[in-house]
Coordinates of C-alpha atoms and ligand atoms in Angstrom, one line a residue:
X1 CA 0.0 0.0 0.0
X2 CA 1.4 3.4 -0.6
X3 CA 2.1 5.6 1.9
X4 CA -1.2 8.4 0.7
X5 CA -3.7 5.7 0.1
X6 CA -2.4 4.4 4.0
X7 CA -3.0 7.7 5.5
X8 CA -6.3 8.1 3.7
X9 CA -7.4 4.6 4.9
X10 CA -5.9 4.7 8.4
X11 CA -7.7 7.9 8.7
X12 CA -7.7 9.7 12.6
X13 CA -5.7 6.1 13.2
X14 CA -2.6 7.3 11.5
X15 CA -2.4 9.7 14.1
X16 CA -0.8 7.3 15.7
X17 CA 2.1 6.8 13.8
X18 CA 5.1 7.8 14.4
X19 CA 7.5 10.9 13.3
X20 CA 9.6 9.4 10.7
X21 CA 6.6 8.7 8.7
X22 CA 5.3 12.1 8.6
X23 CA 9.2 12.6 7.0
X24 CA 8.6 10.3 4.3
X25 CA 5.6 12.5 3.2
X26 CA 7.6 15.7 3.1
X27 CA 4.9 17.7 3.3
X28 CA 4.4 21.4 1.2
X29 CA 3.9 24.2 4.0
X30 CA 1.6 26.9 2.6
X31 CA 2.3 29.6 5.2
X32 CA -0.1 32.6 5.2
X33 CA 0.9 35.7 7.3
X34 CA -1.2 38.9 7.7
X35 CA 0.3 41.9 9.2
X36 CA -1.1 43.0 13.0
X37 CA -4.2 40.8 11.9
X38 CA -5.1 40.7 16.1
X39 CA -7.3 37.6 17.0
X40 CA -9.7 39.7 18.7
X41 CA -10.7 40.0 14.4
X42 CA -10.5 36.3 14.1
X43 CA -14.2 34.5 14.2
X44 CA -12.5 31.5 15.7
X45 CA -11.0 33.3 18.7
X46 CA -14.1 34.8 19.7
X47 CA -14.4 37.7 17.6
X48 CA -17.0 39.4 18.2
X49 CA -16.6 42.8 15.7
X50 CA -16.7 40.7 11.9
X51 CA -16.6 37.0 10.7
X52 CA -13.7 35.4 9.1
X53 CA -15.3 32.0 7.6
X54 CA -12.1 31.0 5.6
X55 CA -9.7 31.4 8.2
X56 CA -12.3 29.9 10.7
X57 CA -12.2 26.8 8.1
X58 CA -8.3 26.0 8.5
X59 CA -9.1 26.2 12.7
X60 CA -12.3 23.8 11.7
X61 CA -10.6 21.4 9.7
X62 CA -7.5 21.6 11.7
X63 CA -6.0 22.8 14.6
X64 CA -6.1 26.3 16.9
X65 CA -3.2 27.5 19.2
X66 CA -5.1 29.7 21.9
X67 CA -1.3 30.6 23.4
X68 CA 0.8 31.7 20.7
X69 CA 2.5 34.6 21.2
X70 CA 5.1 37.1 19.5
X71 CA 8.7 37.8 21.3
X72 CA 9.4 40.9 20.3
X73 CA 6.3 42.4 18.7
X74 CA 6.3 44.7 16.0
X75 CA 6.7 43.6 12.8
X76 CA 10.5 43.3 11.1
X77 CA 12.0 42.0 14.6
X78 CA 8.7 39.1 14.1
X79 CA 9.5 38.3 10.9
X80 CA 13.1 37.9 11.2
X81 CA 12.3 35.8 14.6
X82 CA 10.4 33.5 12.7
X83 CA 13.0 33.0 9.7
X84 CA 15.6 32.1 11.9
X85 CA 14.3 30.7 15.2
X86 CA 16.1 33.0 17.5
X87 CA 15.7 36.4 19.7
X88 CA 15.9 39.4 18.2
X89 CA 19.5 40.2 20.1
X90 CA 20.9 37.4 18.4
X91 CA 19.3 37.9 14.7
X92 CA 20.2 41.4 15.2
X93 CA 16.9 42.9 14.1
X94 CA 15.7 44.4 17.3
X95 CA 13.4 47.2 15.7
X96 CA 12.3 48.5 12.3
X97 CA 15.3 50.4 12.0
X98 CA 17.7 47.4 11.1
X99 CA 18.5 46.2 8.1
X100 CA 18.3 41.8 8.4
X101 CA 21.5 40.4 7.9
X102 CA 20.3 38.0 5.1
X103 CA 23.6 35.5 5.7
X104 CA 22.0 33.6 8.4
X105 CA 20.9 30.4 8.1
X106 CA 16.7 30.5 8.3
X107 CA 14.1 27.7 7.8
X108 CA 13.4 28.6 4.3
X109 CA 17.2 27.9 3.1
X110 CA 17.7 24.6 4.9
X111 CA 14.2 23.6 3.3
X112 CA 15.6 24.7 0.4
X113 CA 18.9 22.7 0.3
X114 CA 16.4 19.9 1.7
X115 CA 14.7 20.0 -1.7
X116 CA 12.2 22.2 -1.4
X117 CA 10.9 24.7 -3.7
X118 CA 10.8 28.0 -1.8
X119 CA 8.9 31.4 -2.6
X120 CA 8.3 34.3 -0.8
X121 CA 5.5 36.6 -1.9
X122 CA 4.2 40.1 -0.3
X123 CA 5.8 41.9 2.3
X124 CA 9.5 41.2 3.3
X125 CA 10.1 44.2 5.5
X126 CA 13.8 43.4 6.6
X127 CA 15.7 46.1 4.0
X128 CA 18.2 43.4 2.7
X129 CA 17.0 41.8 -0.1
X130 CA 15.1 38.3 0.8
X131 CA 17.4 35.0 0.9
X132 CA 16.7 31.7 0.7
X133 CA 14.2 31.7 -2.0
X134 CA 13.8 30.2 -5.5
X135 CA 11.6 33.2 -6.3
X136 CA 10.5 36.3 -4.7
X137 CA 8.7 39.1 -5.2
X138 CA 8.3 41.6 -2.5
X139 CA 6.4 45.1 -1.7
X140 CA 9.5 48.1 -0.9
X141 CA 9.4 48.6 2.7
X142 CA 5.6 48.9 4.0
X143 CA 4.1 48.8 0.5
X144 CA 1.5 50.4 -0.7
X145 CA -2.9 49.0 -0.7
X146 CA -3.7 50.1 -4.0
X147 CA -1.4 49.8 -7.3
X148 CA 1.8 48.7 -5.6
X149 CA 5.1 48.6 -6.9
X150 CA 6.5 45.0 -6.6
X151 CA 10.2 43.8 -6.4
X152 CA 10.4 40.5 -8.3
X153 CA 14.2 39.2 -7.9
X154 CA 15.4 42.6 -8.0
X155 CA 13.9 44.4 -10.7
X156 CA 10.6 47.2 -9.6
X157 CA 7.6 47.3 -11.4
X158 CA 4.1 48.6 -10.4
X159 CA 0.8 46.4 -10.4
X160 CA -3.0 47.7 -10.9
X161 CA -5.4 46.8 -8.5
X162 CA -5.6 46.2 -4.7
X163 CA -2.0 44.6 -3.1
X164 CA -4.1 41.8 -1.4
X165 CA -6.0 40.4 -4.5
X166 CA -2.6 40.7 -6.1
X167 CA -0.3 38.6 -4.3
X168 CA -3.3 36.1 -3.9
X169 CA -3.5 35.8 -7.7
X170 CA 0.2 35.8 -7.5
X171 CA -0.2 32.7 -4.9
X172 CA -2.8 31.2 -7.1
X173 CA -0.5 31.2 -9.8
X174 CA 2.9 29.6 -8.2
X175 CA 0.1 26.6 -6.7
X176 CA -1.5 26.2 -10.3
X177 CA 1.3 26.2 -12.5
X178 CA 4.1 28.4 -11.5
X179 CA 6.0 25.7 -9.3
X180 CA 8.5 22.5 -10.2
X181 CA 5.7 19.7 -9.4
X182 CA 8.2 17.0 -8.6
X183 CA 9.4 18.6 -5.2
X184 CA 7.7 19.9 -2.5
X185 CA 7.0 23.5 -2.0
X186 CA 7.4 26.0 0.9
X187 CA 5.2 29.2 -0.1
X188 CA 5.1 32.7 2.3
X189 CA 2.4 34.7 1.7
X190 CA 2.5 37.8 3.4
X191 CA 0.1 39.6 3.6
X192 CA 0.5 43.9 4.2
X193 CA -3.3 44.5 5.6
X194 CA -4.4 45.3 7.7
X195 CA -1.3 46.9 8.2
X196 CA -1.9 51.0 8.9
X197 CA -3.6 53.2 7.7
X198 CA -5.9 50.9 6.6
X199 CA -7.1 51.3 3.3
X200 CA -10.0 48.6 1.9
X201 CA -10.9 47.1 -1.0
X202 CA -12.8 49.3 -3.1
X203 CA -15.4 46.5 -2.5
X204 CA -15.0 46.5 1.1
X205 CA -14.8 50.3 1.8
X206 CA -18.7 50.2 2.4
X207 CA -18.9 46.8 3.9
X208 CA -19.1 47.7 7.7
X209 CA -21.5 51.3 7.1
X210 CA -24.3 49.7 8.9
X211 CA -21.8 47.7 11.6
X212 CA -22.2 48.6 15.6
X213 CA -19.2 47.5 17.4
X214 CA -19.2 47.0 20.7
X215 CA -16.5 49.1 22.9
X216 CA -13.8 47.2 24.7
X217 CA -14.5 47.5 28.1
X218 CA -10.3 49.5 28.6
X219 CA -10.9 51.7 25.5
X220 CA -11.0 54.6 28.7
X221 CA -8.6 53.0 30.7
X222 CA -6.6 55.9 32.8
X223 CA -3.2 53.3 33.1
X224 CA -4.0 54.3 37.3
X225 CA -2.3 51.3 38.5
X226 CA 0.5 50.8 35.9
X227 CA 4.1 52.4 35.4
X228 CA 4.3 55.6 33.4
X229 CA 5.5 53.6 30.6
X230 CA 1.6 53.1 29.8
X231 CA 0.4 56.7 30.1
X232 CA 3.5 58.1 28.1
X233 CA 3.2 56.2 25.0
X234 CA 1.4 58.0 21.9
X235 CA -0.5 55.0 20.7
X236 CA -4.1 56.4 21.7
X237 CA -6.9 56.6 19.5
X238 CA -8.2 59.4 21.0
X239 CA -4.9 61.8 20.8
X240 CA -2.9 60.1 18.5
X241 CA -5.2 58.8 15.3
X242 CA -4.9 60.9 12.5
X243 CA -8.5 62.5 11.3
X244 CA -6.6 63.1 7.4
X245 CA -4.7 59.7 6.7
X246 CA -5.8 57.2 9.3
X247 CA -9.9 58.3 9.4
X248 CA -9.9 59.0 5.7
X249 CA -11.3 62.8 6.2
X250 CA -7.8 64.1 3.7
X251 CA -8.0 63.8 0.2
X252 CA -7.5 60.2 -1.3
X253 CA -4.1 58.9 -2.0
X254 CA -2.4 60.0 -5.2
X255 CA -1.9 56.2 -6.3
X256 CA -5.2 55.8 -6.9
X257 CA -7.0 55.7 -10.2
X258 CA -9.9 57.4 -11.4
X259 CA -12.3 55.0 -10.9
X260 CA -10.4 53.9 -7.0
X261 CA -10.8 57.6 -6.7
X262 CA -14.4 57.6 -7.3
X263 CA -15.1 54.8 -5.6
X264 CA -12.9 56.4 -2.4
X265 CA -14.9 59.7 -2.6
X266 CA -18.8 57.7 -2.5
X267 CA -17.1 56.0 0.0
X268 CA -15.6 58.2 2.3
X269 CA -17.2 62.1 1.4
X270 CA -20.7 61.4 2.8
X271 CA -18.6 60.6 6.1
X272 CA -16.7 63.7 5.6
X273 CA -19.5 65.6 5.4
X274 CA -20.9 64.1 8.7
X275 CA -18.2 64.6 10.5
X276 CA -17.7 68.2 9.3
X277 CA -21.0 68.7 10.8
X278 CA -21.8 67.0 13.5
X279 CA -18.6 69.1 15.3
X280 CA -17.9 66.2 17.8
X281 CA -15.8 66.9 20.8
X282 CA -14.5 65.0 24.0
X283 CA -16.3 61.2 24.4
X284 CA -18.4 61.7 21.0
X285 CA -15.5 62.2 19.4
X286 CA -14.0 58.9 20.5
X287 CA -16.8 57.0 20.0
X288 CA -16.5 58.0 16.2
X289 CA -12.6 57.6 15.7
X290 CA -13.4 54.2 17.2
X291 CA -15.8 53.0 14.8
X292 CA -14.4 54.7 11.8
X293 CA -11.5 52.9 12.9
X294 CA -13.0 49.1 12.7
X295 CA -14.7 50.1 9.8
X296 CA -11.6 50.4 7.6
X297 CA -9.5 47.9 9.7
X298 CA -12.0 45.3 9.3
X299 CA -12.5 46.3 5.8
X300 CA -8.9 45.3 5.1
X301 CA -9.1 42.3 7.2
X302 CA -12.3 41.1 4.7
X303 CA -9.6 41.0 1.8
X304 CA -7.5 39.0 3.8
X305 CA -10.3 36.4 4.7
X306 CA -11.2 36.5 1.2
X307 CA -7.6 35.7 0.0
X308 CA -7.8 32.6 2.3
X309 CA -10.4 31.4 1.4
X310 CA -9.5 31.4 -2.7
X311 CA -6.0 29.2 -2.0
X312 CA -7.9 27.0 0.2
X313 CA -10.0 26.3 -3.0
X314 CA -6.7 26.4 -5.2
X315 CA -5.4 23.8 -3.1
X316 CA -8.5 21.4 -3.7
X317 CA -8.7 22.4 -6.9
X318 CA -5.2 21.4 -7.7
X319 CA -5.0 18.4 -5.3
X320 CA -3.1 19.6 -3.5
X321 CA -4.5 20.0 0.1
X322 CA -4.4 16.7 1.3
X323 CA -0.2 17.0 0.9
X324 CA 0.3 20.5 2.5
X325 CA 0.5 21.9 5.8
X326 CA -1.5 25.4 5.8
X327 CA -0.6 27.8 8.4
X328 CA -2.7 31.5 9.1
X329 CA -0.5 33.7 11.8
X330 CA -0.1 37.1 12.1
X331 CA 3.0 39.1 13.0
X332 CA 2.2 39.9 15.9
X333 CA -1.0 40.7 17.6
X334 CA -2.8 44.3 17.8
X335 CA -4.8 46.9 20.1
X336 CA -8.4 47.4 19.2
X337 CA -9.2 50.1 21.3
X338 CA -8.4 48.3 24.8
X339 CA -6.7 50.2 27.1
X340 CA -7.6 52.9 24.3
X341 CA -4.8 52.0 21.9
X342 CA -4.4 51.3 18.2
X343 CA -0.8 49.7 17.4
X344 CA 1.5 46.8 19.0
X345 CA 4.6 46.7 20.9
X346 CA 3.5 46.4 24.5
X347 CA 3.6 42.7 26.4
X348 CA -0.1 43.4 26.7
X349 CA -2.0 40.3 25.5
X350 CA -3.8 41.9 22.6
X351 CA -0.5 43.0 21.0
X352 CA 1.4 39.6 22.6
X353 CA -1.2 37.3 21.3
X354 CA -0.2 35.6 17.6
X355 CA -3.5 34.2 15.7
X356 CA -2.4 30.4 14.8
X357 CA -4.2 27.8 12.9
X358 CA -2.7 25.3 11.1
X359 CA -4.7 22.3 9.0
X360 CA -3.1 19.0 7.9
X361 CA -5.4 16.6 6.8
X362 CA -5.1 13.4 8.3
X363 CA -2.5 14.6 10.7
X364 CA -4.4 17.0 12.5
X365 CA -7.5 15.9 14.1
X366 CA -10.1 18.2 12.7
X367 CA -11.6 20.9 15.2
X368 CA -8.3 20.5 17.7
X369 CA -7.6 23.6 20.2
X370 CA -4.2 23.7 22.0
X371 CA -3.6 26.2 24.5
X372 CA 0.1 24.9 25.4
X373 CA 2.6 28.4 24.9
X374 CA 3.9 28.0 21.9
X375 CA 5.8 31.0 20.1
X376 CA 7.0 32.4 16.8
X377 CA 10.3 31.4 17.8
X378 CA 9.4 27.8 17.0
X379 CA 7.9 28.3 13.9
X380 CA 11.2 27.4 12.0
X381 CA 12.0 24.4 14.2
X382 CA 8.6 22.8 13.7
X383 CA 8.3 23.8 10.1
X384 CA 11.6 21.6 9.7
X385 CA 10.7 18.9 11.9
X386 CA 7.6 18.4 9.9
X387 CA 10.0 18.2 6.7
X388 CA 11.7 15.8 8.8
X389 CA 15.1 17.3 9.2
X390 CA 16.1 18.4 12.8
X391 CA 16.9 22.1 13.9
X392 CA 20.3 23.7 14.1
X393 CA 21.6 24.3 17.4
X394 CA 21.6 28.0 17.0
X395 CA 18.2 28.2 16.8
X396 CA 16.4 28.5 20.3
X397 CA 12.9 27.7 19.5
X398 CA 11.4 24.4 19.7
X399 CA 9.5 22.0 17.6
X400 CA 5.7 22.0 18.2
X401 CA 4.9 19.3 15.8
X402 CA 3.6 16.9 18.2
X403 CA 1.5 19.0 19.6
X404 CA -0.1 19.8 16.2
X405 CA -0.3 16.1 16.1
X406 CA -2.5 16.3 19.1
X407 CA 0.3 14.3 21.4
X408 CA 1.0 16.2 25.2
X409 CA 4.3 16.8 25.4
X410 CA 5.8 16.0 29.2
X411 CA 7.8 19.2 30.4
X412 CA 6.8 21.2 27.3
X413 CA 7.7 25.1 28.4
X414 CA 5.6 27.1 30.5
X415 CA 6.8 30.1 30.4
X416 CA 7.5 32.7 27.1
X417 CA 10.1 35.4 27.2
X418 CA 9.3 38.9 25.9
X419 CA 11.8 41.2 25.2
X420 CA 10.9 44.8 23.3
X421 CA 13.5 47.4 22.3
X422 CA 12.2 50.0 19.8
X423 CA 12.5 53.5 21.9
X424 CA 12.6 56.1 21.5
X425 CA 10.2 56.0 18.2
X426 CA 7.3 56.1 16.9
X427 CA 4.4 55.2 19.1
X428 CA 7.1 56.1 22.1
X429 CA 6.5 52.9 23.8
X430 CA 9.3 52.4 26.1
X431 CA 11.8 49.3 26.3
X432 CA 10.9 46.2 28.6
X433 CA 11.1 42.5 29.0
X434 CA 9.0 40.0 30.7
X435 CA 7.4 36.6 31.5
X436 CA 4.4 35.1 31.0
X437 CA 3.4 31.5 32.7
X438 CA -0.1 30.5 32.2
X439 CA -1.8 32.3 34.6
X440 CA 0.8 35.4 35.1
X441 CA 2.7 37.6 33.3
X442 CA 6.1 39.9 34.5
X443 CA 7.1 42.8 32.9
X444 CA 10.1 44.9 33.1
X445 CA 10.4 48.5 31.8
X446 CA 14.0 49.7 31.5
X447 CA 16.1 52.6 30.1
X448 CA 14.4 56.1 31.1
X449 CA 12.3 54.3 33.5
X450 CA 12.9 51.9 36.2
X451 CA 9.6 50.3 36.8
X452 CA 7.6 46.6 37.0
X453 CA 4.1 45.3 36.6
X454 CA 2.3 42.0 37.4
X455 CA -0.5 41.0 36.4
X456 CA -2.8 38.2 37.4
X457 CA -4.7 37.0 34.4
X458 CA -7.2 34.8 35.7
X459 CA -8.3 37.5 38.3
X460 CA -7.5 40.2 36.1
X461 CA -7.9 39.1 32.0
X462 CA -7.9 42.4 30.6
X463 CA -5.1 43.7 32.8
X464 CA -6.5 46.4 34.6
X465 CA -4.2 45.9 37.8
X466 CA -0.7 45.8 38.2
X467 CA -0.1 43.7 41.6
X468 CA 3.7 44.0 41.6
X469 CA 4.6 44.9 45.3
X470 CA 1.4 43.4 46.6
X471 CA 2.1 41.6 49.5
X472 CA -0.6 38.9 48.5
X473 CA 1.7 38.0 45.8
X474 CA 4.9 37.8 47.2
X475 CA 5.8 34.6 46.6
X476 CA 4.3 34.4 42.8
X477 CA 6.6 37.6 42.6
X478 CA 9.7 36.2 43.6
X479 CA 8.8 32.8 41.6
X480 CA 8.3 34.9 38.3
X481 CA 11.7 37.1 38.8
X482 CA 13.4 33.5 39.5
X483 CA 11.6 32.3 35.8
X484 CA 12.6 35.8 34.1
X485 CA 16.3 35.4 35.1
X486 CA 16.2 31.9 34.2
X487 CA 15.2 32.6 30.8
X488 CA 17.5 35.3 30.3
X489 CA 20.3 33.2 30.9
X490 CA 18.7 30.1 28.7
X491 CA 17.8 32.4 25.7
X492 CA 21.8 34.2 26.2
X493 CA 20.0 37.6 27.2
X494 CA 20.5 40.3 30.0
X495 CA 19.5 43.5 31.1
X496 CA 23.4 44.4 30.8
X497 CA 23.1 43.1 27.7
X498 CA 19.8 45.0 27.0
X499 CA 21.9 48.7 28.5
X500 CA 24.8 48.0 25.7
X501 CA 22.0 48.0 23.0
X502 CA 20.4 51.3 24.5
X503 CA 23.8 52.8 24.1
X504 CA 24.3 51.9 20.8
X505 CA 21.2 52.5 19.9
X506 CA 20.9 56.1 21.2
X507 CA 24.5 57.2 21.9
X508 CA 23.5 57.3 25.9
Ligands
LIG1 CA1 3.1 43.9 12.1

């Protein structure tokens, strides 16, 4: 019997079976990344604001990871995290500002020199070009929603249309026809909505007109209990949104076409109009930014969902879903108005949290949920181990394949380490590292501030009260600054270490 027609037999049974015959299959990793897609705007994680019913379909006929969580989280240090499987102080991309040094071994090379066929499409974000890939074709830098320019191996040209139809039908293309069919594949997809400032689909830009969303119960929170590191960043949506480009009230982007521009203006000039006279002030005002921001944010998300769901088809369409391993992540995760923010970067769990669902059929048992802590640093790891070659010892992350195979792991980790660096800059959301165990999480803020939180998240979920220094948790304190130091030393990182790049970083 051959090996597909025993797995399609053997059914939830071949489950059973052990590692080296998942090897043999070598299977093609379609690996879909949207950027600060948070799971709060997942249907599968409880979203409560839109639906998402393709990527809802890879958590229904697979597996969701309710624990996943981001390092270092904004979006150059993620990605560069997750192409080589260690921290951002040894891949040397701490922030946006650094350019990836694209000589390090990553996941996608030793795939490569494994046999796979690699391809990177969509946004790269890491200023060197991209490495380790039999094709590419990238968006400059942030990249643009509507008639991007592309990089394809080097050379620039622009593309009509809206960026995430076009990598999709790019996508399409590599699964139909544009790969070598006797090896396996590796394709990134990477998505640049809902990146900021949030610009739809011209068929989405109405889609949420009608939509009430409900407030997060934080979108006023006054930080009372936290350290100033909270109150000082510029991440609000009240003070810090911009009413031109991020609320759409400025004229429409010069890219756009005439009929994008037409379609922009039916759009967005009866809600300029509105706003122009309805003179909102103080609360009101809020309450509008807030909506107008889901509106567009969920607009872009739409596209996304969309895009999903058309390679899922491709993929049954082609035959080829039954031999590929399909992964939906994010970045990182993303603030939708709680504790009154848009953006990332804080250890908060709505910037910390990574959407994951992966689908393998007849590996993963259909409808699984996993709430083990598993990372972006061991994407790369398991990615190889499910290609069946090990990890190299420089890489720190670890191999979550069984758990996608719905084994329990004995002494699988239990604690994460966070560790955030880009200040002073945009968003002004000071430096800290941290822990998180199941039930707690640790944080450190360092540099122009000498400060700690703690935070209980089973009493506390939407971390509303910092207990560091609260004698009723004395002895979870001193546990958790035990862990932190621990990790530090496992992961080869310090807050000496942590002072040298502050110095380097800002010459103090
Ligand atoms: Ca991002």
């Amino acid at each position: 019997m051959r090996r597909r027609e025993f797995v399609k037999t053997a059914g939830l049974a071949s489950l059973a079976l052990p590692f080296a015959s998942l090897a043999d299959r070598r299977p093609n990793i379609l690996f879909i990344m949207a950027d600060d897609h948070a799971s709060q705007a997942v249907g599968c994680y409880g979203g409560r604001v839109n639906r998402t019913p393709a990527i809802d379909r890879i958590a229904r006929e697979g597996i969701r990871f309710d624990s996943c969580f981001c390092t270092n989280g904004i979006c150059a240090p993620s990605r560069a995290v997750i192409l080589t499987g260690k921290h951002s102080h040894l891949n040397g991309v701490r922030d946006n500002a650094v350019a990836f040094d694209g000589s390090q071994t990553t996941f996608p090379k030793l795939l490569r020199s494994a046999g796979y066929e690699t391809a990177l499409l969509g946004k790269w974000h890491l200023k060197s070009d991209a490495t380790g890939f039999d094709h590419w074709t990238i968006l400059p830098g942030q990249g643009e929603y509507y008639n991007p320019d592309l990089i394809e191996m080097g050379r620039t040209s622009r593309r009509p249309g809206y960026v995430t139809d076009i990598l999709t039908d790019l996508a399409a293309d590599f699964l139909r026809s544009g790969r070598d069919a006797s090896k396996p594949f590796l394709l990134m997809l990477h998505h640049k909505a809902p990146h900021r400032n949030w610009q739809p689909a011209e068929r989405h830009l109405a889609l949420f007109d009608n939509a009430i969303f409900p407030e997060p119960s934080t979108l006023r929170d006054d930080y009372a209990t936290r350290s100033q590191a909270a109150a000082e960043q510029e991440m609000t949506i009240r003070d810090d949104m911009t009413l031109e480009s991020d609320l759409k009230l400025g004229p429409p982007p010069e890219r756009l076409d005439a009929a994008q521009r037409a379609a922009w203006e039916r759009a967005y000039g009866p809600k300029r109009e509105a706003f122009r006279k309805a003179g909102l002030s103080g609360d009101d005002l809020l309450r509008w930014k807030y909506r107008r921001y889901l509106q567009d944010y969920l607009g872009c998300v739409a596209a996304v969902d969309e895009s999903v769901g058309r390679l899922l088809d491709v993929l049954d369409e082609t035959g080829l879903a039954e031999d590929t391993l399909v992964v939906y992540t994010s970045d990182q995760g993303f603030f939708l108005g709680e504790h009154g923010w848009f953006d990332k970067r804080f250890m908060y769990e709505e910037s910390l949290r990574m959407p994951l669902v992966m689908r393998f059929p007849g590996r993963v048992r259909p409808g699984s949920v996993n709430t083990d802590i598993v990372s972006n640093l061991d994407f790369a790891p398991t990615f190889l181990d499910a290609a069946g070659r090990g990890k190299p010892a420089p890489m720190q992350g670890r191999s979550f394949l069984p758990l996608l195979l719905g084994r329990t792991v004995a002494g699988w980790p239990e604690s994460f380490y966070y560790h955030y660096y880009e200040y002073p800059a945009v968003h002004m959301a000071k430096r800290h590292f941290g822990v998180r165990t199941k039930r707690y999480k640790l944080i450190r803020f360092y540099h122009d501030i000498d400060a700690w939180e703690l935070y209980d998240l089973e009493a506390d979920p939407l971390e509303t009260r910092n207990v560091y220094g609260d004698p009723a948790y004395v002895d979870v304190q001193c546990d958790l600054e035990a862990e932190l130091r621990r990790l530090q030393a496992f992961y080869r990182d310090s807050e000496e270490l942590a002072r040298r790049f502050v110095r380097a970083d800002t010459g103090k």
